[in-house]
Coordinates of C-alpha atoms and ligand atoms in Angstrom, one line a residue:
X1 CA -182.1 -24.0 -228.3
X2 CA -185.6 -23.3 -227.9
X3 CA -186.7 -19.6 -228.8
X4 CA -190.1 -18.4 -229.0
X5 CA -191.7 -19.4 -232.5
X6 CA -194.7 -17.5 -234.3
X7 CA -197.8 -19.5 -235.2
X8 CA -196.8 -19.5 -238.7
X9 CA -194.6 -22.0 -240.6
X10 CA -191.9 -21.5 -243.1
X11 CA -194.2 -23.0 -245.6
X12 CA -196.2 -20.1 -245.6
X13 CA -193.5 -17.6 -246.3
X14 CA -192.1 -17.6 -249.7
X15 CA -188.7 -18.9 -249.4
X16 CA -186.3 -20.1 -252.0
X17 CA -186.5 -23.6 -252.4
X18 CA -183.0 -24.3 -251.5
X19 CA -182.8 -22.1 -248.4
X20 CA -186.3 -23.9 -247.5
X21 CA -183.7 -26.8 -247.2
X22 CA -181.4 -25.5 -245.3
X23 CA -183.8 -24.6 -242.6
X24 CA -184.6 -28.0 -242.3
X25 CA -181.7 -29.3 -242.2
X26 CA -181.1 -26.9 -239.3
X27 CA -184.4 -28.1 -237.7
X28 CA -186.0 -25.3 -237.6
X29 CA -189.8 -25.7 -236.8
X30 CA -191.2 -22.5 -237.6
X31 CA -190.1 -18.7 -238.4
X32 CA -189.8 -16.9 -235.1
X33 CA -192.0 -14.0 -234.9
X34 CA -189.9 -11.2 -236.3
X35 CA -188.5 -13.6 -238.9
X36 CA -192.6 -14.0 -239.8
X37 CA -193.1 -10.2 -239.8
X38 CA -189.5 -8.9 -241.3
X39 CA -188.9 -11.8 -244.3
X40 CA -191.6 -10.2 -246.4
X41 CA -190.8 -6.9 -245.9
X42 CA -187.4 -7.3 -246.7
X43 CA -188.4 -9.5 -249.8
X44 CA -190.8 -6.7 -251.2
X45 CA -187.6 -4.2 -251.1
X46 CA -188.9 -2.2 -248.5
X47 CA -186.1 -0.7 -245.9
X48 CA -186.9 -1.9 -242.4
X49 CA -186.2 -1.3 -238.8
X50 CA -187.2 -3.9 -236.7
X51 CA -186.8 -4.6 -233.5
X52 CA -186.7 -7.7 -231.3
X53 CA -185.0 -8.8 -227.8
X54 CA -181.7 -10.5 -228.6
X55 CA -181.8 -14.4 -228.7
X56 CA -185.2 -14.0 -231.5
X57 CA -183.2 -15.2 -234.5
X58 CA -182.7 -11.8 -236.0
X59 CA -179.9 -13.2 -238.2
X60 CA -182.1 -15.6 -240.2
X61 CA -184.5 -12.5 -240.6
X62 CA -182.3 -11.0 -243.0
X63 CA -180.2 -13.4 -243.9
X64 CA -182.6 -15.5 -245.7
X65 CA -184.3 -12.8 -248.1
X66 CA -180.4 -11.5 -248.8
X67 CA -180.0 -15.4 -249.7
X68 CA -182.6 -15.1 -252.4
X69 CA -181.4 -11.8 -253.6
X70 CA -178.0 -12.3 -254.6
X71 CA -176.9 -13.7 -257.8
X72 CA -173.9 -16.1 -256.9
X73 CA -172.3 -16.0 -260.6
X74 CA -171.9 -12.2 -259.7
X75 CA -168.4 -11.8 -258.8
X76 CA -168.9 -8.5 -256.1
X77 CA -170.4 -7.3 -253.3
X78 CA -174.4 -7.3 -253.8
X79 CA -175.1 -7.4 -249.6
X80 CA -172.9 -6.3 -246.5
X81 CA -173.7 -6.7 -242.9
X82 CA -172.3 -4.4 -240.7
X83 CA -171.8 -5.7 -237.0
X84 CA -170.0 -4.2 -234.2
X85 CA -167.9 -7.0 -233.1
X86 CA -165.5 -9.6 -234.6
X87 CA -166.9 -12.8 -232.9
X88 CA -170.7 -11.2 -234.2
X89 CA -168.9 -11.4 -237.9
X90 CA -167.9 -14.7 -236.9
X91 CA -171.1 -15.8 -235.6
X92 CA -173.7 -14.4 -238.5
X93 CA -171.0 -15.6 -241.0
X94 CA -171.9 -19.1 -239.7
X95 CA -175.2 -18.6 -239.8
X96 CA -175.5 -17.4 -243.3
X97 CA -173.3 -20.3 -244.3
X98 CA -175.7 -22.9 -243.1
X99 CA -179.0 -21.0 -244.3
X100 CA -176.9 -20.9 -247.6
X101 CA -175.4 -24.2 -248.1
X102 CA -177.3 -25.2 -251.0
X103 CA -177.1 -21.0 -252.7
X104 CA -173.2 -21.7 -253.2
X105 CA -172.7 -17.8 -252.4
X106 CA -169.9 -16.8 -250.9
X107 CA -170.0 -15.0 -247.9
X108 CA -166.4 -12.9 -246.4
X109 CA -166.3 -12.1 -242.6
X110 CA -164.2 -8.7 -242.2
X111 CA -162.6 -8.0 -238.9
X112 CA -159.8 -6.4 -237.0
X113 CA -157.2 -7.9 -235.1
X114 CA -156.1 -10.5 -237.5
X115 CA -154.0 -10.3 -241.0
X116 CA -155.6 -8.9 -244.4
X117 CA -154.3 -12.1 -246.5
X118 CA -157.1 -14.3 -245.9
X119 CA -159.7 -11.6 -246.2
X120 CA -158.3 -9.8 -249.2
X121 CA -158.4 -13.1 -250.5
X122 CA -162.1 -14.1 -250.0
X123 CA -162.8 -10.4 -251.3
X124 CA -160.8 -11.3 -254.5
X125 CA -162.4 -14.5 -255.1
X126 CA -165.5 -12.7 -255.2
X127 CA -167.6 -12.5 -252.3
X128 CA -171.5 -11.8 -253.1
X129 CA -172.2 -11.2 -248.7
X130 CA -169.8 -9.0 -246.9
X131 CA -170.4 -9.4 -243.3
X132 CA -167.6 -6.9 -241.2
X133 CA -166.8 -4.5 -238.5
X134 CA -166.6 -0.7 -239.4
X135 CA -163.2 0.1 -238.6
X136 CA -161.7 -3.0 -241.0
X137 CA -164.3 -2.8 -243.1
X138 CA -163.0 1.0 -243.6
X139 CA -159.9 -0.6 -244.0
X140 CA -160.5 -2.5 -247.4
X141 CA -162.1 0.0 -248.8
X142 CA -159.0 2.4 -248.2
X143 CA -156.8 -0.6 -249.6
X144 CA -159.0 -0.8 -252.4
X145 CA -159.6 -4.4 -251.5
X146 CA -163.5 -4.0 -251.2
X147 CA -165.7 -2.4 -253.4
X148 CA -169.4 -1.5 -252.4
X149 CA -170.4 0.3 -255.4
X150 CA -172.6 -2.4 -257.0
X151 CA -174.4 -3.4 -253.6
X152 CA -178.1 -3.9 -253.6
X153 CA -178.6 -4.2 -249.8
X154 CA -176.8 -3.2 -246.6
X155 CA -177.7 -4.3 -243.1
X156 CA -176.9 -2.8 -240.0
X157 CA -176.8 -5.7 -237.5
X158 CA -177.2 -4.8 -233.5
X159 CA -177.7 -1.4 -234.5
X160 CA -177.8 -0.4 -230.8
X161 CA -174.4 -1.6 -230.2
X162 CA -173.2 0.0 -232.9
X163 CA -173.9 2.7 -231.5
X164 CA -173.1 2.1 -227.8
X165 CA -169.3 1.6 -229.1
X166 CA -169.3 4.5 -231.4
X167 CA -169.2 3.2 -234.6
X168 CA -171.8 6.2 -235.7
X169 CA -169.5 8.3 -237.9
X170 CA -167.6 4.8 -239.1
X171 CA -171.1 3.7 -240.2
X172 CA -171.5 6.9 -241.8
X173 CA -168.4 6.8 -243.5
X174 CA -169.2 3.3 -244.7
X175 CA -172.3 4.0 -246.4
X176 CA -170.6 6.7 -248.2
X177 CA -169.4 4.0 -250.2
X178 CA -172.6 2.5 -251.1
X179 CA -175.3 3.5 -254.0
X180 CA -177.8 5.2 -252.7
X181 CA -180.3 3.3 -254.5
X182 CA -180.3 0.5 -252.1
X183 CA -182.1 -1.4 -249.4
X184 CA -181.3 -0.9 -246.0
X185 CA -182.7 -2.5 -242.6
X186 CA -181.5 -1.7 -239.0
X187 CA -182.0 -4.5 -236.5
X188 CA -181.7 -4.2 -232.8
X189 CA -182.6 -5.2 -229.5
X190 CA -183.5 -2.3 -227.8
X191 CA -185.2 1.1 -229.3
X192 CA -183.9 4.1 -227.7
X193 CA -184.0 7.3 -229.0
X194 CA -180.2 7.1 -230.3
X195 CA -180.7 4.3 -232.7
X196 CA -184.4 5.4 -234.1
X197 CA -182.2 8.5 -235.5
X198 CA -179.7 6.2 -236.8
X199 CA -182.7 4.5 -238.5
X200 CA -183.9 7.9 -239.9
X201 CA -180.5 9.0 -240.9
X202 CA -179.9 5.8 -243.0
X203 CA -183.1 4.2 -244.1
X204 CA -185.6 5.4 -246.6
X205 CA -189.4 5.4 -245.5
X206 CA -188.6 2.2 -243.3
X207 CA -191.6 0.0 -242.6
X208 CA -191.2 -0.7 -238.8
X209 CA -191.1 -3.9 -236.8
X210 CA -191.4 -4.0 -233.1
X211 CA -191.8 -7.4 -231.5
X212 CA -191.3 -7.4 -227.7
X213 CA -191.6 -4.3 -225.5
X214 CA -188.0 -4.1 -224.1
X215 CA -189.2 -5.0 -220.6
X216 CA -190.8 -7.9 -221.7
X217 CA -187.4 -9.6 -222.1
X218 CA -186.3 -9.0 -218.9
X219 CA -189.4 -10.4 -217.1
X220 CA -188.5 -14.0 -216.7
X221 CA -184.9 -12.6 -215.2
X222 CA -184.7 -11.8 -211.6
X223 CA -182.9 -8.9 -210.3
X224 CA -180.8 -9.5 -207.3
X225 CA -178.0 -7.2 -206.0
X226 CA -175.9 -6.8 -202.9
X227 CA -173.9 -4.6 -201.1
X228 CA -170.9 -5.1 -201.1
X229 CA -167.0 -3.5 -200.2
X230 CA -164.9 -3.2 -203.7
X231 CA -162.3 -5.5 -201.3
X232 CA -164.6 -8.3 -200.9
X233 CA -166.3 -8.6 -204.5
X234 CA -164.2 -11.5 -205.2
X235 CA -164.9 -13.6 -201.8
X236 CA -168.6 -12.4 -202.6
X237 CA -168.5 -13.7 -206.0
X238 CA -166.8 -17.1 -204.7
X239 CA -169.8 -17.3 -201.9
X240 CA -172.4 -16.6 -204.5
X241 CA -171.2 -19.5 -207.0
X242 CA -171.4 -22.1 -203.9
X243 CA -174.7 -20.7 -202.9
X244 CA -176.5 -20.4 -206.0
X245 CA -177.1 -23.2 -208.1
X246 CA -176.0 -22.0 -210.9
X247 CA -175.4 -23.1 -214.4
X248 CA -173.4 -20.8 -216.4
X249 CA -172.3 -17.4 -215.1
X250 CA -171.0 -14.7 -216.8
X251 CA -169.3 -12.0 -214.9
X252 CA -169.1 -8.8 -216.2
X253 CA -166.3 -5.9 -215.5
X254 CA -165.5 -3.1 -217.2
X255 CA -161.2 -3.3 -217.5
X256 CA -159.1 -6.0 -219.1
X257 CA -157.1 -5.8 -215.7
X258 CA -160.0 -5.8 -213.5
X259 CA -161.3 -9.7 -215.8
X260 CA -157.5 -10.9 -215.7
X261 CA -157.1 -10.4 -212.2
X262 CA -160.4 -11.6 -211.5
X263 CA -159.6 -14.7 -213.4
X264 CA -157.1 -15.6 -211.2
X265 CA -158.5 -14.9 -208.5
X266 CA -161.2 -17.5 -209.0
X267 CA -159.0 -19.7 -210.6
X268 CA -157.0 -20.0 -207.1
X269 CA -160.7 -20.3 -205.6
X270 CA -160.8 -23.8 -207.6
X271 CA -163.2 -22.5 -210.2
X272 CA -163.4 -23.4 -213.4
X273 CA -162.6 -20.0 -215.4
X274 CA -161.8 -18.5 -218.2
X275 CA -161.3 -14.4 -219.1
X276 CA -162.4 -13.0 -222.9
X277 CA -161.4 -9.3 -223.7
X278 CA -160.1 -7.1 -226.2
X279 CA -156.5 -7.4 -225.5
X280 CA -156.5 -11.0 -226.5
X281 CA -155.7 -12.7 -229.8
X282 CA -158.6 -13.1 -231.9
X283 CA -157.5 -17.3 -231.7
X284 CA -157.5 -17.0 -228.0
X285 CA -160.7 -15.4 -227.5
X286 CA -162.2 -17.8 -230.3
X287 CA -160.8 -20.9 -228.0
X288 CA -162.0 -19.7 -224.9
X289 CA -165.4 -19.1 -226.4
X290 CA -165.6 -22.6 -227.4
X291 CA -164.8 -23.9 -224.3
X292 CA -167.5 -22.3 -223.0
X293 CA -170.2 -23.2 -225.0
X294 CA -168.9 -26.8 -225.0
X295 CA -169.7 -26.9 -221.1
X296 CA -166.0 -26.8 -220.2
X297 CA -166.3 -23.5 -218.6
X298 CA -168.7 -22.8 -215.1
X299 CA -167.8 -19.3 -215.2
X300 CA -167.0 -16.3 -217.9
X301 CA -165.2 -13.0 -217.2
X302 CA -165.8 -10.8 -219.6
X303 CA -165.4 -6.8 -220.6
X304 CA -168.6 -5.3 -221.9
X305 CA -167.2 -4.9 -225.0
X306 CA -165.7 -8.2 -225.6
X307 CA -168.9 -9.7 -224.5
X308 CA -171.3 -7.6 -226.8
X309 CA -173.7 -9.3 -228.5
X310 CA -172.6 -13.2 -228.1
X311 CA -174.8 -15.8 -228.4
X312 CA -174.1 -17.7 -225.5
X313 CA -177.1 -20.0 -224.1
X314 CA -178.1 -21.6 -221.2
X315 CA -176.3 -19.0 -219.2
X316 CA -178.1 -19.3 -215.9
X317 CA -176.2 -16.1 -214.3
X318 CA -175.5 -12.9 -215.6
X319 CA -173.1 -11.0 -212.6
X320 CA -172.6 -7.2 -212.8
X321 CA -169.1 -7.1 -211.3
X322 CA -168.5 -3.6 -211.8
X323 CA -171.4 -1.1 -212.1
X324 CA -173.2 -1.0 -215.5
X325 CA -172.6 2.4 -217.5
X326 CA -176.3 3.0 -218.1
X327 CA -179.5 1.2 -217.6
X328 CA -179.5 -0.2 -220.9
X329 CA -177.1 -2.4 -220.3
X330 CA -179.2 -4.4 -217.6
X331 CA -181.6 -4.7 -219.9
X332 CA -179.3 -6.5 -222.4
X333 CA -177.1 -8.1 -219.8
X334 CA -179.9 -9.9 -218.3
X335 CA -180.8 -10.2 -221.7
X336 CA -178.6 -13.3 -221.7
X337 CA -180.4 -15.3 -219.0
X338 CA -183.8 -15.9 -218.5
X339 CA -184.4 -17.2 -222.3
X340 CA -187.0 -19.3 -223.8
X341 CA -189.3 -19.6 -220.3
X342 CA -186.2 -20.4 -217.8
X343 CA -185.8 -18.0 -215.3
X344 CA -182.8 -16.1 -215.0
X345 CA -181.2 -14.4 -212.3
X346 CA -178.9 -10.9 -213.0
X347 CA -176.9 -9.9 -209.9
X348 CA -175.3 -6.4 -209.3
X349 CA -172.7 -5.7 -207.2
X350 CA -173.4 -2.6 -205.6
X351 CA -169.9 -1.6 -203.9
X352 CA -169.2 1.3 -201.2
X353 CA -169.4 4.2 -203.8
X354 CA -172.0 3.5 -206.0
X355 CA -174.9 4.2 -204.2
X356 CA -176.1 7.0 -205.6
X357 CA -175.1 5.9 -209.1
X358 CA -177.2 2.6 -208.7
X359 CA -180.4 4.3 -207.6
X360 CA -180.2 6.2 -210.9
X361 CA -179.9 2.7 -212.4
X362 CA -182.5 1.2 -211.0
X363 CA -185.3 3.9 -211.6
X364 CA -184.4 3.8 -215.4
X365 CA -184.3 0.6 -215.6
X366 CA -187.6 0.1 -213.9
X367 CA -187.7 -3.1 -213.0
X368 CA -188.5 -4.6 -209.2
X369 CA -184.5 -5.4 -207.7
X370 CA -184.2 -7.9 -204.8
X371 CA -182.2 -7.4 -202.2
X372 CA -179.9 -10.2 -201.2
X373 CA -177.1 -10.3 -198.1
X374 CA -174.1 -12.2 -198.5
X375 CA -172.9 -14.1 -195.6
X376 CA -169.6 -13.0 -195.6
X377 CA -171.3 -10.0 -193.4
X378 CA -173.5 -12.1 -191.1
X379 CA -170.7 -13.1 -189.6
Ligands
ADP1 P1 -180.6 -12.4 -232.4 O1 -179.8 -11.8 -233.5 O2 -182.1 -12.0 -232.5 O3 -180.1 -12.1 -231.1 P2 -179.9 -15.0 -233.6 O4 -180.2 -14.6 -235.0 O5 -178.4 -15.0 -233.2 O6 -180.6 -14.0 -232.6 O7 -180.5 -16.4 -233.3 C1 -180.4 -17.0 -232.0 C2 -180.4 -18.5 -232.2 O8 -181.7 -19.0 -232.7 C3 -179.4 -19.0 -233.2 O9 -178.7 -20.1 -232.7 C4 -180.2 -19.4 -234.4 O10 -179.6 -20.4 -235.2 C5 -181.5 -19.8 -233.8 N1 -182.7 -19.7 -234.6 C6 -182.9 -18.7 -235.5 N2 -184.1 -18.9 -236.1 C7 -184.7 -20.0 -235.6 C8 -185.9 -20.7 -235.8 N3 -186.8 -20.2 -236.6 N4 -186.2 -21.8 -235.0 C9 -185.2 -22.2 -234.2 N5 -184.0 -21.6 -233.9 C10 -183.8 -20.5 -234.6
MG2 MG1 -178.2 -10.6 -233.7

């Protein structure tokens, strides 16, 4: 994928030799700009908040100075990641497995909806990175499976989402259980008000990092909605996909019911769909995830809080099926789209009663909406 890279090269930050390798290997060019601006910060010891639009390779940011930190012949904890979803686990596990391949640390992912056995087991073997969910995370500790007395750094990954799914007093709870002689960085998308106070809850004299104004990421993304009767949202959506040349979509709604039944729904309609939400198997949602990045899938129904946070490119289409909850969320939603120069285009359905509701939106959000009629009504 091509995201927006600083002037600077990786040869001018001081990285370990052998993670210098991996990013090769990875092909990465040059350190995006918060990578450039948080590395050294975070190598110094200093706690951090930083913030940068999703899709700016935050991961790497701390992943590669907590790569250098850790002593692998250390059989415990030394650096845990908190992130508030399972697939995010998943997905910055991966990443710190390839940025790490020649460190030979060992990395756990902790998550929920799936059997302790194989996570009590990385824990045992000795795990120097802990990368988890709250609520499991909680979970070992209880069990006395994981032990985060002897860490050295904690991370909490997404930080606004964290707090948009109310991990607040989990996080608390979790950091508890760490020293508090450590180093700790918040990174997130978005800086509201909610998640500068997490910052000056948990960090000690952070040095700050702020890359993009928020708005800034959804420039390149076009707002569209239409009006539209809660009946006719499917045949809307169905008009839409023939209309619009679109790439990838992802639909957004805000009840497992609401994404199964609009699954098939579609699925009748000929398209090629799949659903992802939090009543699914951890496998399931990992296969149709796959599927979609592989191209197999046109469209993607997805709850807001199964779909939190996913790196999913080259979506061309963000669709707000349902009305967001707050104006946040367009910005991240259409977050998604509109990447690395490509335009974007975020659509919002805007059904009989939420008139009033989607004004509100749209002032806080404060970016220009187009209006767009559906032919289903020109009839
Ligand atoms: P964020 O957490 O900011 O949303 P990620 O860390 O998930 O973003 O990174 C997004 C993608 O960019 C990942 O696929 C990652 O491997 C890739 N990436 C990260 N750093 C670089 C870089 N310096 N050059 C090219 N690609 C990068
Ligand atoms: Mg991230």
């Amino acid at each position: 994928m091509a995201v927006a890279l600083s002037e600077a090269r990786f040869g001018e930050l001081d990285i370990h030799p052998d993670i210098f390798r991996a990013i090769s290997d990875l092909g990465f060019m040059a350190p995006t700009p918060v990578q450039d601006r948080a590395i050294p910060i975070l190598q110094e010891g200093h706690d951090l908040f930083a913030q940068a639009q999703t899709g700016t390779g935050k991961t790497a940011a701390f992943a590669i100075p907590i790569l250098e930190k850790v002593d692998p012949s250390l059989r415990h904890p030394q650096a845990l990641v908190v992130v508030p979803t399972r697939e995010l686990a998943l997905q910055v596990t991966r990443e710190f497995g390839a940025l790490g391949k020649y460190r030979h640390a060992r990395e756990a992912a902790i998550y929920g909806g799936v059997p302790y056995g194989t996570q009590d087991r990385a824990l045992a073997r000795g795990a120097a990175i802990v990368i988890g969910t709250p609520g499991r995370l909680l979970d070992h500790i209880e069990r006395g499976t994981l032990d985060l007395s002897h860490l050295s750094v904690v991370i909490l990954d997404e930080a606004d989402r964290l707090l948009d799914m109310g991990f607040a007093p989990e996080v608390h709870r979790l950091l508890r259980h760490c020293p508090a002689k450590r180093q700790t960085a918040l990174f997130s998308a978005t800086l509201s008000v909610q998640v500068r106070d997490l910052a000056r809850r948990f960090t000690h004299e952070p040095l700050q990092v702020a890359i993009d104004p928020e708005k800034a990421n959804i420039d390149s993304v076009e707002q569209v909605y239409v009006e539209v009767l809660e009946q006719d949202k499917a045949r809307a959506l169905d008009e839409l996909l023939r209309r619009f040349d679109t790439d990838q979509v992802l639909v957004f709604r805000h009840t497992k019911r609401g994404v199964d039944g609009l699954d098939q729904r579609l699925r009748k309609r000929g398209h090629d769909v799949a659903a992802i939400h939090g009543g699914m198997t951890q496998r399931q949602r990992e296969r149709v995830m796959q599927r979609f990045r592989d191209g197999e899938l046109h469209v993607l129904i997805a709850t807001n809080v199964a779909a939190r946070g996913l790196h999913i490119e080259d979506i061309s289409h963000v669709v707000n099926y349902d009305l967001p909850e707050d104006a946040d969320v367009f910005t991240h939603r259409a977050g998604r789209t509109g990447r690395a120069g490509k335009t974007g285009v975020a659509i919002t359905f805007v059904g009989e009663w939420d008139f009033d509701e989607f004004d509100e939106l749209r002032e806080k959000a404060g970016v220009p909406f187009r209006k767009e009629a559906l032919e289903l009504y020109s009839g």
